[in-house]
mmCIF file with all atom_site columns, C-alpha atoms in Angstrom:
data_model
loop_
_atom_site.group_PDB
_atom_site.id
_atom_site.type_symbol
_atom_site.label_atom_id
_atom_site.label_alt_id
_atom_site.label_comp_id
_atom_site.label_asym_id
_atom_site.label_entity_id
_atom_site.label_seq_id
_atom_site.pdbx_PDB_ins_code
_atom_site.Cartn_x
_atom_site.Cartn_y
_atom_site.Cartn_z
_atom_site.occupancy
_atom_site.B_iso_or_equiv
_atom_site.pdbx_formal_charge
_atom_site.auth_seq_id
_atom_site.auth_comp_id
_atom_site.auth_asym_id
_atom_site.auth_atom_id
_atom_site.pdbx_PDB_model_num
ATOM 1  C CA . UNK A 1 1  ? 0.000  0.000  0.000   1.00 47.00 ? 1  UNK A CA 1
ATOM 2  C CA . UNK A 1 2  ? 2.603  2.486  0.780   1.00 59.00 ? 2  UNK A CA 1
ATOM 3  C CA . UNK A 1 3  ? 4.398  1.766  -2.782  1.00 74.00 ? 3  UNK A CA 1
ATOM 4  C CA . UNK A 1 4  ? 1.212  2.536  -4.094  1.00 75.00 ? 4  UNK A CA 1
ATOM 5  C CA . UNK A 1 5  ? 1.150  5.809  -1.763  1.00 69.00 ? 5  UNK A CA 1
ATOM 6  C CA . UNK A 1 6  ? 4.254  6.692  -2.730  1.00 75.00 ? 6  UNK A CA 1
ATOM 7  C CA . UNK A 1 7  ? 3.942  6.542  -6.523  1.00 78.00 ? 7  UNK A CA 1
ATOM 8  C CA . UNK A 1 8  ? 0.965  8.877  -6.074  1.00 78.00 ? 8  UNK A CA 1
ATOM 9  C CA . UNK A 1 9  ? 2.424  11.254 -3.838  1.00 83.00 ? 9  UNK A CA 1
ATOM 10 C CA . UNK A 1 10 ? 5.701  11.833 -6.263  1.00 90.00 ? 10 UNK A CA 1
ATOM 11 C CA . UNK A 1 11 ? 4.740  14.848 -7.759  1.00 90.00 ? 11 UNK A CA 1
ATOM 12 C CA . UNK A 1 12 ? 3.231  16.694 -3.944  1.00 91.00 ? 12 UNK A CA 1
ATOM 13 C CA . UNK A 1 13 ? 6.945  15.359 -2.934  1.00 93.00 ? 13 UNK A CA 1
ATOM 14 C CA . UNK A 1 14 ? 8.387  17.731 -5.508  1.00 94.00 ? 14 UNK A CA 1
ATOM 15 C CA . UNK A 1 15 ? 6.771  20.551 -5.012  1.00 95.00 ? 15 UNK A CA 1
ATOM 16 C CA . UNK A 1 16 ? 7.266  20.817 -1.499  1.00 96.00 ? 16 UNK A CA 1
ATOM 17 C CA . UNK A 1 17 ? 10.863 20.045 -2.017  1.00 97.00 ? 17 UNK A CA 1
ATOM 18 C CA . UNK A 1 18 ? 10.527 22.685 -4.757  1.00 97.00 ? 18 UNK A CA 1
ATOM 19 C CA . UNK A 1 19 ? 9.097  25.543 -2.358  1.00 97.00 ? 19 UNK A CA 1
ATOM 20 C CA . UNK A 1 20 ? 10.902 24.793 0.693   1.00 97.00 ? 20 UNK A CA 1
ATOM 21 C CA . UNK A 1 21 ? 14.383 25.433 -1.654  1.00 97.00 ? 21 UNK A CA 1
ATOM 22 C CA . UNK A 1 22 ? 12.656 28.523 -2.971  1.00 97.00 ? 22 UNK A CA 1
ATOM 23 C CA . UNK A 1 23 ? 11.680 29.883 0.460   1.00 96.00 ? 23 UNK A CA 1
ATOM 24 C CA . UNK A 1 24 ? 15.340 29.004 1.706   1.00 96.00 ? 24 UNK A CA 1
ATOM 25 C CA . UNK A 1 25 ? 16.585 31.301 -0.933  1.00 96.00 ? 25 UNK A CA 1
ATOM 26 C CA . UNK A 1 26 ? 14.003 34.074 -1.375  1.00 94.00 ? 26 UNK A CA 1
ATOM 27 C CA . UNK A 1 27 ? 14.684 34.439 3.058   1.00 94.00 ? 27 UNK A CA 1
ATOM 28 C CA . UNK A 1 28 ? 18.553 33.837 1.787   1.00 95.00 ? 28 UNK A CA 1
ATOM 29 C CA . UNK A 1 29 ? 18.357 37.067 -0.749  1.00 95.00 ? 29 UNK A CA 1
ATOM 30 C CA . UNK A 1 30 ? 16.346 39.591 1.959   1.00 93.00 ? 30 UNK A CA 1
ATOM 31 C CA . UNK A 1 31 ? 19.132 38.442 4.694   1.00 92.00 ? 31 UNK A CA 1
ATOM 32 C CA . UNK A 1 32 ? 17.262 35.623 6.627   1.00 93.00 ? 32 UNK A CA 1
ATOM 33 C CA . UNK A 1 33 ? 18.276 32.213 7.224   1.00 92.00 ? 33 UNK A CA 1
ATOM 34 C CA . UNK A 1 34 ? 15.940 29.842 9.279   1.00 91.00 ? 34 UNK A CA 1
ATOM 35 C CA . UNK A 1 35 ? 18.141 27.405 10.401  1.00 90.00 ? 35 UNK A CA 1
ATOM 36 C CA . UNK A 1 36 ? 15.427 24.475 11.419  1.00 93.00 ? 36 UNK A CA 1
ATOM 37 C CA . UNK A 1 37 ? 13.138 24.231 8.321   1.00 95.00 ? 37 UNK A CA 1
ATOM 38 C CA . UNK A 1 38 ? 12.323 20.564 7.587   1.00 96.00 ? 38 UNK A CA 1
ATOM 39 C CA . UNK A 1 39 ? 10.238 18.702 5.646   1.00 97.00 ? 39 UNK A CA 1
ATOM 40 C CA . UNK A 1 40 ? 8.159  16.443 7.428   1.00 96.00 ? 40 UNK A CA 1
ATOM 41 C CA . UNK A 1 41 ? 8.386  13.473 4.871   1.00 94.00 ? 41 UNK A CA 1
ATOM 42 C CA . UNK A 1 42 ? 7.416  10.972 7.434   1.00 93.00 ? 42 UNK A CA 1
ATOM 43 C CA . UNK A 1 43 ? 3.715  12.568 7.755   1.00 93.00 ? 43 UNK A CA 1
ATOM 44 C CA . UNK A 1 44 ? 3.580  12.871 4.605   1.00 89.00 ? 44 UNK A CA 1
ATOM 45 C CA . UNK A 1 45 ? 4.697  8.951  3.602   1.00 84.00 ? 45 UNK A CA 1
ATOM 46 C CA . UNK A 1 46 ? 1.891  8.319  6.630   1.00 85.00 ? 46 UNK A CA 1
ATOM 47 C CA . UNK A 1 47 ? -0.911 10.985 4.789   1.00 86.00 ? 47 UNK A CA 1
ATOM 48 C CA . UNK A 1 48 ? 0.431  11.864 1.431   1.00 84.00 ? 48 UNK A CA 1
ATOM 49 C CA . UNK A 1 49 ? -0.292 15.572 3.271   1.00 90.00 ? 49 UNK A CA 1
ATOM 50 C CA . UNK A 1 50 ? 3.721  17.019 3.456   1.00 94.00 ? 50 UNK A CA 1
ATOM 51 C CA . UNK A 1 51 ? 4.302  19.657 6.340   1.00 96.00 ? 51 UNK A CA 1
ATOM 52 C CA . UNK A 1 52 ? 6.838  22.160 6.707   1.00 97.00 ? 52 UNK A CA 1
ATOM 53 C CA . UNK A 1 53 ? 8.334  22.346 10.047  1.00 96.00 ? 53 UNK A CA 1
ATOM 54 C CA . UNK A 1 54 ? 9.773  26.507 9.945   1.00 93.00 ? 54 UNK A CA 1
ATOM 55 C CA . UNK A 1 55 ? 11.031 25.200 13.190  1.00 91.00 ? 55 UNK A CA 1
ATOM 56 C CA . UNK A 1 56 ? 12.999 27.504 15.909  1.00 93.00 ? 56 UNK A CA 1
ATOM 57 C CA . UNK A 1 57 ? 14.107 31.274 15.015  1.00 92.00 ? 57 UNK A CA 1
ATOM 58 C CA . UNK A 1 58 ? 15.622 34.227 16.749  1.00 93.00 ? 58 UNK A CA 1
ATOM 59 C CA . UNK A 1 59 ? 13.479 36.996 17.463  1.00 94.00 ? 59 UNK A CA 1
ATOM 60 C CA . UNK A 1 60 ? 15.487 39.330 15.123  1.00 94.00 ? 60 UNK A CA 1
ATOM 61 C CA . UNK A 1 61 ? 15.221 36.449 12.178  1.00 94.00 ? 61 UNK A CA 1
ATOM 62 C CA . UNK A 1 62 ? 11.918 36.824 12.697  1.00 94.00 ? 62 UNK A CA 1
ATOM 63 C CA . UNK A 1 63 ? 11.184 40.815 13.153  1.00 96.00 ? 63 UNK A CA 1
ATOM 64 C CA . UNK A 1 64 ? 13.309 40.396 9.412   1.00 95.00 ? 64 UNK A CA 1
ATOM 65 C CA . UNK A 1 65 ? 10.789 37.914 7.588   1.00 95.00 ? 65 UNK A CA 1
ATOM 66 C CA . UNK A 1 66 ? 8.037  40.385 8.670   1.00 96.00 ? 66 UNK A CA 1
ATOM 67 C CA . UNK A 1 67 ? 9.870  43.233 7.742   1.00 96.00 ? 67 UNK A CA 1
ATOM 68 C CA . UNK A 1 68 ? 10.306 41.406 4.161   1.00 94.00 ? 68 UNK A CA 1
ATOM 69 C CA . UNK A 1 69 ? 6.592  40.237 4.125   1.00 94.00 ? 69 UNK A CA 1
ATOM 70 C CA . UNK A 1 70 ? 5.270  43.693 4.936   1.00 95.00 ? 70 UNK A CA 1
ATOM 71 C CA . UNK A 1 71 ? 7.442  45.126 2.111   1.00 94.00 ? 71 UNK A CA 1
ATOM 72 C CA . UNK A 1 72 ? 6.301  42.758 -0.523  1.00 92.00 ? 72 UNK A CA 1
ATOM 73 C CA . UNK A 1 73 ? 2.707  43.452 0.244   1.00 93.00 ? 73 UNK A CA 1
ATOM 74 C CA . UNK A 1 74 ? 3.240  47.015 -0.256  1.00 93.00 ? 74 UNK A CA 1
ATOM 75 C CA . UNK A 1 75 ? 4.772  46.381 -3.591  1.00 90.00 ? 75 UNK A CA 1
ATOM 76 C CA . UNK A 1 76 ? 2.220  44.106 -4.520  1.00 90.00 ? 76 UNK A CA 1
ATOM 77 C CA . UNK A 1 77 ? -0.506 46.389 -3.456  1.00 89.00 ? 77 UNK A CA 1
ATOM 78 C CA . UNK A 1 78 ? 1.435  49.320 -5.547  1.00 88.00 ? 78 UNK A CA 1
ATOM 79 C CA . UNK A 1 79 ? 0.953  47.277 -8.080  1.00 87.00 ? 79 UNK A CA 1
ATOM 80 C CA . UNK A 1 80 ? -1.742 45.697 -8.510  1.00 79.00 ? 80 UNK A CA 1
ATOM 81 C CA . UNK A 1 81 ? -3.804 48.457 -7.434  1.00 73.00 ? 81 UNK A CA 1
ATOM 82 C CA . UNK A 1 82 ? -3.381 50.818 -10.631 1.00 60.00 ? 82 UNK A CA 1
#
């Protein structure tokens, strides 16, 4: 059963190996690096649901990826607001 689990859960595997490398290097480029994210391929071998653990930061790791989040919404609001 879990072969069969597996073969169907190939292409959810990718992407979240996909976006977890292109969150490590978006957070990479604005200055941030979260030292604990993990993929939790066990759940999802279990569910065929795959969680991202973000895991432990520093406060000032943190107070960054807001800072970064708050700036893109701006820009995107700039934006797509015209």
């Amino acid at each position: 059963m879990s072969s069969i689990l597996s073969r169907v859960t190939a292409d959810q595997r990718r992407d979240v190996a996909s976006v977890v490398e292109d969150l490590i290097s978006v957070l990479a480029l604005g200055g941030v690096k979260l030292p604990s994210i993990e993929i939790d391929w066990e759940h999802g071998r279990l569910t065929g649901c795959y969680l991202v653990q973000l895991g432990s930061a520093r406060t000032l790791e943190l107070r960054r990826v807001v800072d970064l989040l708050r700036k893109g919404l701006r820009y995107e609001r700039l934006t797509f607001d015209d």
